[in-house]
Short mmCIF file of C-alpha atoms in Angstrom, two decimals:
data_model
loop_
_atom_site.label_atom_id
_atom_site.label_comp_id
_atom_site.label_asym_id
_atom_site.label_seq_id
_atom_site.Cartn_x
_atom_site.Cartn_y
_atom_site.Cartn_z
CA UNK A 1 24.33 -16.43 -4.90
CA UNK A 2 22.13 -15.46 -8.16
CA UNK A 3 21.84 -11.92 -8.85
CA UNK A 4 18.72 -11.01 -10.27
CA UNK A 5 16.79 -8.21 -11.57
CA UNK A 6 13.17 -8.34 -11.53
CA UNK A 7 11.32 -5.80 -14.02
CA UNK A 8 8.77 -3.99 -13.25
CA UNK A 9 5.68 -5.61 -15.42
CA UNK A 10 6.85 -8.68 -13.41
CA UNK A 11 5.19 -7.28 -10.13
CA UNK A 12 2.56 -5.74 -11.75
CA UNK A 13 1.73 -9.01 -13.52
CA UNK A 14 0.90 -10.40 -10.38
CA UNK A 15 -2.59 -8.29 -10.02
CA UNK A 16 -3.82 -9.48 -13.73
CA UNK A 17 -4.70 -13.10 -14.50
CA UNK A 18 -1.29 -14.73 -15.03
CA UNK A 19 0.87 -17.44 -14.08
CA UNK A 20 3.10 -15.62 -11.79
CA UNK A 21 1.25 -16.06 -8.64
CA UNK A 22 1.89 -14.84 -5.10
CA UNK A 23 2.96 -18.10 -3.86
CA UNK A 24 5.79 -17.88 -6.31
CA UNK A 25 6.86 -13.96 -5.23
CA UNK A 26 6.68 -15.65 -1.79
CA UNK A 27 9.76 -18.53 -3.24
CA UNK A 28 11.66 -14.74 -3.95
CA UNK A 29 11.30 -13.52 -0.59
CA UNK A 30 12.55 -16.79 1.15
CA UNK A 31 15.33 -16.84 -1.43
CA UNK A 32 16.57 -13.51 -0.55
CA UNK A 33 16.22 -14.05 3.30
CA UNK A 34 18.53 -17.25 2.45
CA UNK A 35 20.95 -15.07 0.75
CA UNK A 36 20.67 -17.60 -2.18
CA UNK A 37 19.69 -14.37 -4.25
CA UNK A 38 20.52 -10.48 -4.26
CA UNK A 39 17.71 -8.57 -5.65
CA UNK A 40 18.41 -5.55 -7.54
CA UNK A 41 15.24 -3.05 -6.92
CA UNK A 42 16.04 0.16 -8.44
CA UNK A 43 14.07 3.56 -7.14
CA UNK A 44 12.67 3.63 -11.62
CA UNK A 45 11.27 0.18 -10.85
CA UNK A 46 9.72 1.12 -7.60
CA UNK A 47 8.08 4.53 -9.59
CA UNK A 48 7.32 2.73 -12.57
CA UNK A 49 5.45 0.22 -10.05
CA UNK A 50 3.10 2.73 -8.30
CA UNK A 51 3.00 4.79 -11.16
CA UNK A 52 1.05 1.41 -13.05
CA UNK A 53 -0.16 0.09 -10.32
CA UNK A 54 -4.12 1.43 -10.37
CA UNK A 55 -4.84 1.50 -13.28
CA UNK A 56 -3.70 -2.78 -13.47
CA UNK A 57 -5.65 -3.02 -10.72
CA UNK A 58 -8.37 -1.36 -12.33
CA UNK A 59 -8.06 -3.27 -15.31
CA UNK A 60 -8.30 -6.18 -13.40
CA UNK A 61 -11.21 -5.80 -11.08
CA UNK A 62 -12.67 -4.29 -14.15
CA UNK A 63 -13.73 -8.06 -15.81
CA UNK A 64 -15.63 -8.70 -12.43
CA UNK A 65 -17.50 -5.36 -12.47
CA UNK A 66 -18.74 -6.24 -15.99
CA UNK A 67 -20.03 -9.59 -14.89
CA UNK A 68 -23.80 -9.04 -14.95
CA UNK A 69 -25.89 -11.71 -13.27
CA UNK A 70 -29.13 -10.90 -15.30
CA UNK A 71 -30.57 -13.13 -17.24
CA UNK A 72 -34.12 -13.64 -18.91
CA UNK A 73 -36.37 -16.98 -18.88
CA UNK A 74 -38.81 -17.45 -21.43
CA UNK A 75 -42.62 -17.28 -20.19
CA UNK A 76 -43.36 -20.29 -20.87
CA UNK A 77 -40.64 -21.62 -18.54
CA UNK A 78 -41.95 -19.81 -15.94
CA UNK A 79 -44.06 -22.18 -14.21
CA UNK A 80 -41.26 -24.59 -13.56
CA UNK A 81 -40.07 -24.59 -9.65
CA UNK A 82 -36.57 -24.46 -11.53
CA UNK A 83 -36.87 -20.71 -12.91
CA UNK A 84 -37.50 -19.29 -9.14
CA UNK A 85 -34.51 -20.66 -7.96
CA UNK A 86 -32.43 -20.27 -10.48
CA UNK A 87 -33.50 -16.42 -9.68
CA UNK A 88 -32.78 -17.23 -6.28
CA UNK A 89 -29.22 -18.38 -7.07
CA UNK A 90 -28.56 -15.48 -9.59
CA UNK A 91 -29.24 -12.66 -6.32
CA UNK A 92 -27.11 -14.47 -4.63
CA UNK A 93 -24.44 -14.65 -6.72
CA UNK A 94 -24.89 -10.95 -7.60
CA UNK A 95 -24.96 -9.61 -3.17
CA UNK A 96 -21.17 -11.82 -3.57
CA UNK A 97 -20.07 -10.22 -6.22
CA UNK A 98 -20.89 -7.08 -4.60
CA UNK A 99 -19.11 -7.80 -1.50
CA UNK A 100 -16.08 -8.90 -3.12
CA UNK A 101 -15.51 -5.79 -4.82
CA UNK A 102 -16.03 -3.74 -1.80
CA UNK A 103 -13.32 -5.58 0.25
CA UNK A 104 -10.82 -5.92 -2.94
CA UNK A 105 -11.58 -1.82 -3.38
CA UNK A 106 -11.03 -1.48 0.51
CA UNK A 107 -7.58 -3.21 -0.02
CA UNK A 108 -6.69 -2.19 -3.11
CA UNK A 109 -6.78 2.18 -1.24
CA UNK A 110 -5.35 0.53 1.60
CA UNK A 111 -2.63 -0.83 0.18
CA UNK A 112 -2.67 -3.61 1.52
CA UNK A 113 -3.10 -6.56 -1.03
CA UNK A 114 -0.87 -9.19 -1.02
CA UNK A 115 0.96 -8.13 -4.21
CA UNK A 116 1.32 -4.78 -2.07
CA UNK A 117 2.94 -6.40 0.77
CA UNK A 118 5.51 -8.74 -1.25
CA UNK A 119 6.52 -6.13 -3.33
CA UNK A 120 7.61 -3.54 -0.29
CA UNK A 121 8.71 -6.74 0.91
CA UNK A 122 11.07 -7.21 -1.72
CA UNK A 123 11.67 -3.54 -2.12
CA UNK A 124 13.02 -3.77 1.52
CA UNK A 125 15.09 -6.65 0.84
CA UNK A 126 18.17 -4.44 0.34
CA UNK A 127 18.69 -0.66 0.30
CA UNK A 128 16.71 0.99 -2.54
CA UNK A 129 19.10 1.62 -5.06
CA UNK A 130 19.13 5.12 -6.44
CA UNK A 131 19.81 5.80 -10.35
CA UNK A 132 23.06 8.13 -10.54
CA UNK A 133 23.89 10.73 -11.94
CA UNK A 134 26.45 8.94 -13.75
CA UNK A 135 23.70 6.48 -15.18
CA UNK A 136 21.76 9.05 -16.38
CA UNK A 137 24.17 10.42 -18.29
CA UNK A 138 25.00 6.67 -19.47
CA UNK A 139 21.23 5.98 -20.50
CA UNK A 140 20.79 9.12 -22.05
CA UNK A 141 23.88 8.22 -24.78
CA UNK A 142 22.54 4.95 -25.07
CA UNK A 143 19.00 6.02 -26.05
CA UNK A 144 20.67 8.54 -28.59
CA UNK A 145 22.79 5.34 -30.10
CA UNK A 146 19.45 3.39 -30.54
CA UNK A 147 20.86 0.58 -28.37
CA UNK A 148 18.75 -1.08 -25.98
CA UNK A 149 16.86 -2.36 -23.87
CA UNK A 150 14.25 0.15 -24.15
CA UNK A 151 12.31 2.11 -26.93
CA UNK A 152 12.66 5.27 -28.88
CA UNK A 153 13.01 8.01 -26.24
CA UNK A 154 12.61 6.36 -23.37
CA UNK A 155 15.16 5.83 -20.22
CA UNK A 156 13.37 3.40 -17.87
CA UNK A 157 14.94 0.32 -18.93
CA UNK A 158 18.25 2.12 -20.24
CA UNK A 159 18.59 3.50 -16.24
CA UNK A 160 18.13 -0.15 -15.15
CA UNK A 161 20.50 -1.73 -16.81
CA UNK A 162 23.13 0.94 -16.67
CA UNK A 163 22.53 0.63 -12.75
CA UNK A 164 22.87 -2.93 -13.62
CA UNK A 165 26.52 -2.68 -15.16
CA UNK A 166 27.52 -0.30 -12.31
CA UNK A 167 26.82 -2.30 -9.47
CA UNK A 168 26.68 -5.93 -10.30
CA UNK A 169 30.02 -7.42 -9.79
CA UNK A 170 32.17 -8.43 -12.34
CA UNK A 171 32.53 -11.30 -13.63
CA UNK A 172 28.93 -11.94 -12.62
CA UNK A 173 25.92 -13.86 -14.30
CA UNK A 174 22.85 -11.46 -14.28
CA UNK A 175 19.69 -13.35 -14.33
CA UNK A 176 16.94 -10.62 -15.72
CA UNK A 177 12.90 -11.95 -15.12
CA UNK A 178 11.05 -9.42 -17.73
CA UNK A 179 8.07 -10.24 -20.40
CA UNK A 180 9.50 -6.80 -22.11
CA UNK A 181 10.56 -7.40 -25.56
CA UNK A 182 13.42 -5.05 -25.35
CA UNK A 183 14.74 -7.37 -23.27
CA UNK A 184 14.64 -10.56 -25.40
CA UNK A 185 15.37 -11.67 -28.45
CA UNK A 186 13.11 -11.84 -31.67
CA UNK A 187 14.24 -15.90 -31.42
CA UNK A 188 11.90 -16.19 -28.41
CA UNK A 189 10.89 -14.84 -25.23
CA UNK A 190 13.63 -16.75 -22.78
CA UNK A 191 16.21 -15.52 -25.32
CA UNK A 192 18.16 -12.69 -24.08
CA UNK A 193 18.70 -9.75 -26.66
CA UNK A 194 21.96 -10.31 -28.55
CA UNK A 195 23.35 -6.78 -28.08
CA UNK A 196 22.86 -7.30 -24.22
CA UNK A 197 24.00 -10.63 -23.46
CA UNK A 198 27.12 -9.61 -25.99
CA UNK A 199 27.62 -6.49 -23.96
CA UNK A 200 27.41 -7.85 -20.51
CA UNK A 201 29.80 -10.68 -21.73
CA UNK A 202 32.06 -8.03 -22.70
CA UNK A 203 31.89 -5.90 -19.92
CA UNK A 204 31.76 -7.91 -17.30
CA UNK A 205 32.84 -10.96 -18.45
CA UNK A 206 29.95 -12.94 -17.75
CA UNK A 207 26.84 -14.18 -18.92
CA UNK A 208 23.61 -12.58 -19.10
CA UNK A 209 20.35 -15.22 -18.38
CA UNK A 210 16.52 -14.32 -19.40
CA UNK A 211 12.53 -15.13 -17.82
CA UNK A 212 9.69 -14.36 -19.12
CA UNK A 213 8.26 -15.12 -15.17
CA UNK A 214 9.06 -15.87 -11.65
CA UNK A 215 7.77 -19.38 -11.52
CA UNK A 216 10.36 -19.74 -14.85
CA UNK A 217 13.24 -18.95 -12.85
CA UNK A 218 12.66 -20.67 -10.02
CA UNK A 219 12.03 -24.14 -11.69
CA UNK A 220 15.02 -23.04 -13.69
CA UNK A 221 17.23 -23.00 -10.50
CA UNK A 222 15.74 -24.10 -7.33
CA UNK A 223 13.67 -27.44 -9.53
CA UNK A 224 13.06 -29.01 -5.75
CA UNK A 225 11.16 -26.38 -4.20
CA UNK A 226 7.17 -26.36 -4.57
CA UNK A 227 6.32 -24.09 -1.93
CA UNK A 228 7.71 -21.45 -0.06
CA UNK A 229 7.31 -22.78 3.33
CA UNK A 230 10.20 -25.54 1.65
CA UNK A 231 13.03 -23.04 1.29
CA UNK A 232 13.88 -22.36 4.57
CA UNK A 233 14.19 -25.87 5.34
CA UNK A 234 16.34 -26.73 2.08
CA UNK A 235 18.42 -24.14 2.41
CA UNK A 236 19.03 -24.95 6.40
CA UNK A 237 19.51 -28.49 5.51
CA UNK A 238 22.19 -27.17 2.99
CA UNK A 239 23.63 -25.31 5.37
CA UNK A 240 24.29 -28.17 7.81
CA UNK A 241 25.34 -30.71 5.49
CA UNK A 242 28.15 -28.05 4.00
CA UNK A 243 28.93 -27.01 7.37
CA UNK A 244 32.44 -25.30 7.72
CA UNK A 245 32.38 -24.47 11.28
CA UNK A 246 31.26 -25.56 14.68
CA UNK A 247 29.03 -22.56 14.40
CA UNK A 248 28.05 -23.28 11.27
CA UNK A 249 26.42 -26.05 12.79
CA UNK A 250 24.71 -24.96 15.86
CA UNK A 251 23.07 -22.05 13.43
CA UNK A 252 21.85 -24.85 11.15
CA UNK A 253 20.71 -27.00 13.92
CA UNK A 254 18.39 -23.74 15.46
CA UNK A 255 16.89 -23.40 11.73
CA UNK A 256 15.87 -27.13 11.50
CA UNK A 257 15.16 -28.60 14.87
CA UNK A 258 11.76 -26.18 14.90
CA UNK A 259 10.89 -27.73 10.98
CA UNK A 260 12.29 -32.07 11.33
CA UNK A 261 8.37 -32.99 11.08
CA UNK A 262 8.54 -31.74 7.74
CA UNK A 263 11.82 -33.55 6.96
CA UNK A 264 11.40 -36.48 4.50
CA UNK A 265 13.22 -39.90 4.30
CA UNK A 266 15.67 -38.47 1.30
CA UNK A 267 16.18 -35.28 3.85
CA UNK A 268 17.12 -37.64 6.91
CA UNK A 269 19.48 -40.13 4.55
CA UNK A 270 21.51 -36.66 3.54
CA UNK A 271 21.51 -35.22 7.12
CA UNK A 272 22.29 -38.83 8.47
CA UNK A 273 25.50 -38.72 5.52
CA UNK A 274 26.69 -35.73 6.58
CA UNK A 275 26.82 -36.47 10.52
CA UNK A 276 29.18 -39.53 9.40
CA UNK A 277 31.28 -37.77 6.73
CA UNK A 278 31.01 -34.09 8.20
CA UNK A 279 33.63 -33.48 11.08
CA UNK A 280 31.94 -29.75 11.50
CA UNK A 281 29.18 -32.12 12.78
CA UNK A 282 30.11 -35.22 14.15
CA UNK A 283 32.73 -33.51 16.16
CA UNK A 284 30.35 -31.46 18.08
CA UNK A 285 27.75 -34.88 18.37
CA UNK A 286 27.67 -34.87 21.91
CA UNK A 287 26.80 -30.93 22.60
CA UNK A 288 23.05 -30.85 23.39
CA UNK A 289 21.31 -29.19 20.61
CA UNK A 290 23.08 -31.35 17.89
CA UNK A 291 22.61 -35.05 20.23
CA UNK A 292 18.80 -34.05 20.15
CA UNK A 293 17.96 -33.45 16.47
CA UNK A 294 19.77 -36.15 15.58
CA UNK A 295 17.68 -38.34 18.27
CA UNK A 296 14.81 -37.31 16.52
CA UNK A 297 16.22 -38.15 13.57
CA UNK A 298 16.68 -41.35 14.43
CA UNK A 299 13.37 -41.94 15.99
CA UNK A 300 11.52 -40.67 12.44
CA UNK A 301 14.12 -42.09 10.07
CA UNK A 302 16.13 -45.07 10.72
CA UNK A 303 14.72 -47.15 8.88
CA UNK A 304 16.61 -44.77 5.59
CA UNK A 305 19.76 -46.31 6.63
CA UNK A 306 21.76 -49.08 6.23
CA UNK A 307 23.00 -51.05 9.26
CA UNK A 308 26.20 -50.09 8.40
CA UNK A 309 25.34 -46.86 8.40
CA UNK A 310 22.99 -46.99 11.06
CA UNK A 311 26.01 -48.14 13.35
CA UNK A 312 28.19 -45.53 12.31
CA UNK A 313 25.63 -42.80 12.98
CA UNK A 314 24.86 -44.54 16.49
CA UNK A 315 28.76 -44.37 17.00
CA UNK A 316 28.13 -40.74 17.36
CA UNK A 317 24.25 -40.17 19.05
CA UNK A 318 24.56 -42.98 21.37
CA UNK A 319 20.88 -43.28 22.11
CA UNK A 320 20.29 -46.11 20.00
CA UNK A 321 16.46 -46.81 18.86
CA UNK A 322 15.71 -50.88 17.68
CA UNK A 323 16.87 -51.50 14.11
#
């Protein structure tokens, strides 16, 4: 499991014109849900968040209120069929715009984007953690001493990565995703800040790991997935072929029956691998649930395997298909 802190300009990037993109917050959520990350959301990043959030949003919708759709033609243009519907085409594109506003204004009181909805999404992920005391105190030396992250007189990031060092468990990478400079290093934006990656490596023995965006760290860790519809069927088909248990398996089998359309040849020839090599699995071939998907299997995918291994997979699901 990756433990990760996501900083606030992070979720706030994802209402300006950037590369983060909901799609990508979406690869978080599933992530989480497949406890293949722990999300640290702290109640200074959820502030910081709503305390930003209109006026990014007004910053935003701000380049399409300045559009103007008015434009002059030359007189002696006028008489071409062209200039009256170019006209034409100009209202229209101007009643659009005007709609388009009105809904994103209607969503953006509401609430009720889908930046809005990820984030308390996320926020919800785990219990909102609440700044101590204790890290006050902590941030409020640090900011005397200068160190960071965080500038002069200022205790937003300081709280966050005290909370950080408090709960994070040692001996523990912490993967940070921030475009804040106090978090990096002069030597480049994926380069974490000397004095942190040195103190986290001190303190908790571990190493600290830096993104300048979300899409960054998920290519950086999860490379195969492209959307986030993929996750929960990678991580159930991880779950199955590292089966430990006979319950192990049944849960796995629940997660993937409902998604084996989606499953590709490489998918099947790793499933198929790990009914012959996995006795969590093959043991348990004959219960009803397990005999089915692996049916199916069969029936989409048999042409992945060898006949060798298409005999000893058929030495388990005895339903044989023509080879």
């Amino acid at each position: 499991m990756l433990h990760v802190f996501i900083d606030t300009n992070i979720f706030l990037s994802l209402y300006a014109y950037t590369d983060d993109n909901i799609e990508e917050l979406n690869k978080v959520v599933k992530l989480i849900q497949g406890k293949e990350v722990k999300l640290y959301v702290t109640n200074i990043v959820n502030q910081e968040f709503y305390r930003n959030r209109d006026r990014k949003l007004v910053d935003s919708l701000g380049n399409l209120e300045k559009f103007t759709t008015s434009l002059s033609i030359p007189r002696f243009m006028e008489h071409h069929p062209e200039s009256k519907e170019v006209r034409q085409l100009l209202k229209e594109v101007s009643s659009k715009r005007a709609i388009l506003i009105e809904k994103a204004r209607a969503e953006i009181i509401n609430q009720t984007l889908a930046a809005d909805l990820l984030f308390i999404e996320l926020r919800s992920s785990g219990p909102l953690a609440l700044i101590s005391e204790e890290d006050v105190e902590d941030a409020r030396k640090r900011m005397e001493r200068g160190n960071p992250p965080g500038k002069d007189g200022s205790l937003g990031d300081r709280l966050n990565w005290e909370h950080l060092i408090s709960k994070v468990p040692d001996q523990t990478d912490i993967h940070v995703i921030s475009r804040d400079k106090d978090f990096a290093s002069p030597m480049g934006a994926e380069v974490p800040n000397s004095f942190l990656s040195n103190e986290w490596k001190t303190v908790k023995k571990a190493r600290m790991f830096l993104y300048d965006g979300i899409k960054s760290f998920v290519k950086s860790h999860f490379p195969d997935i492209k959307l986030a519809s993929d996750i929960e069927k990678i991580l159930a088909i991880k779950k199955l072929v590292g089966s430990k248990s006979f319950d192990q398996t049944h849960s796995a089998i629940a997660l993937l029956a409902p998604l084996s359309a989606d499953i590709t040849g490489d998918e099947a020839s790793m499933l198929f691998s790990a009914l012959i090599d996995n006795s969590e699995i093959h043991a348990i071939a004959e219960d009803t649930d397990v005999k089915e998907f692996y049916e199916g299997l069969l029936v989409d995918h048999f042409s992945v395997l060898s006949n060798e291994d298409y005999e000893a997979v058929t030495a388990y699901v005895e339903d044989k298909v023509p080879f």
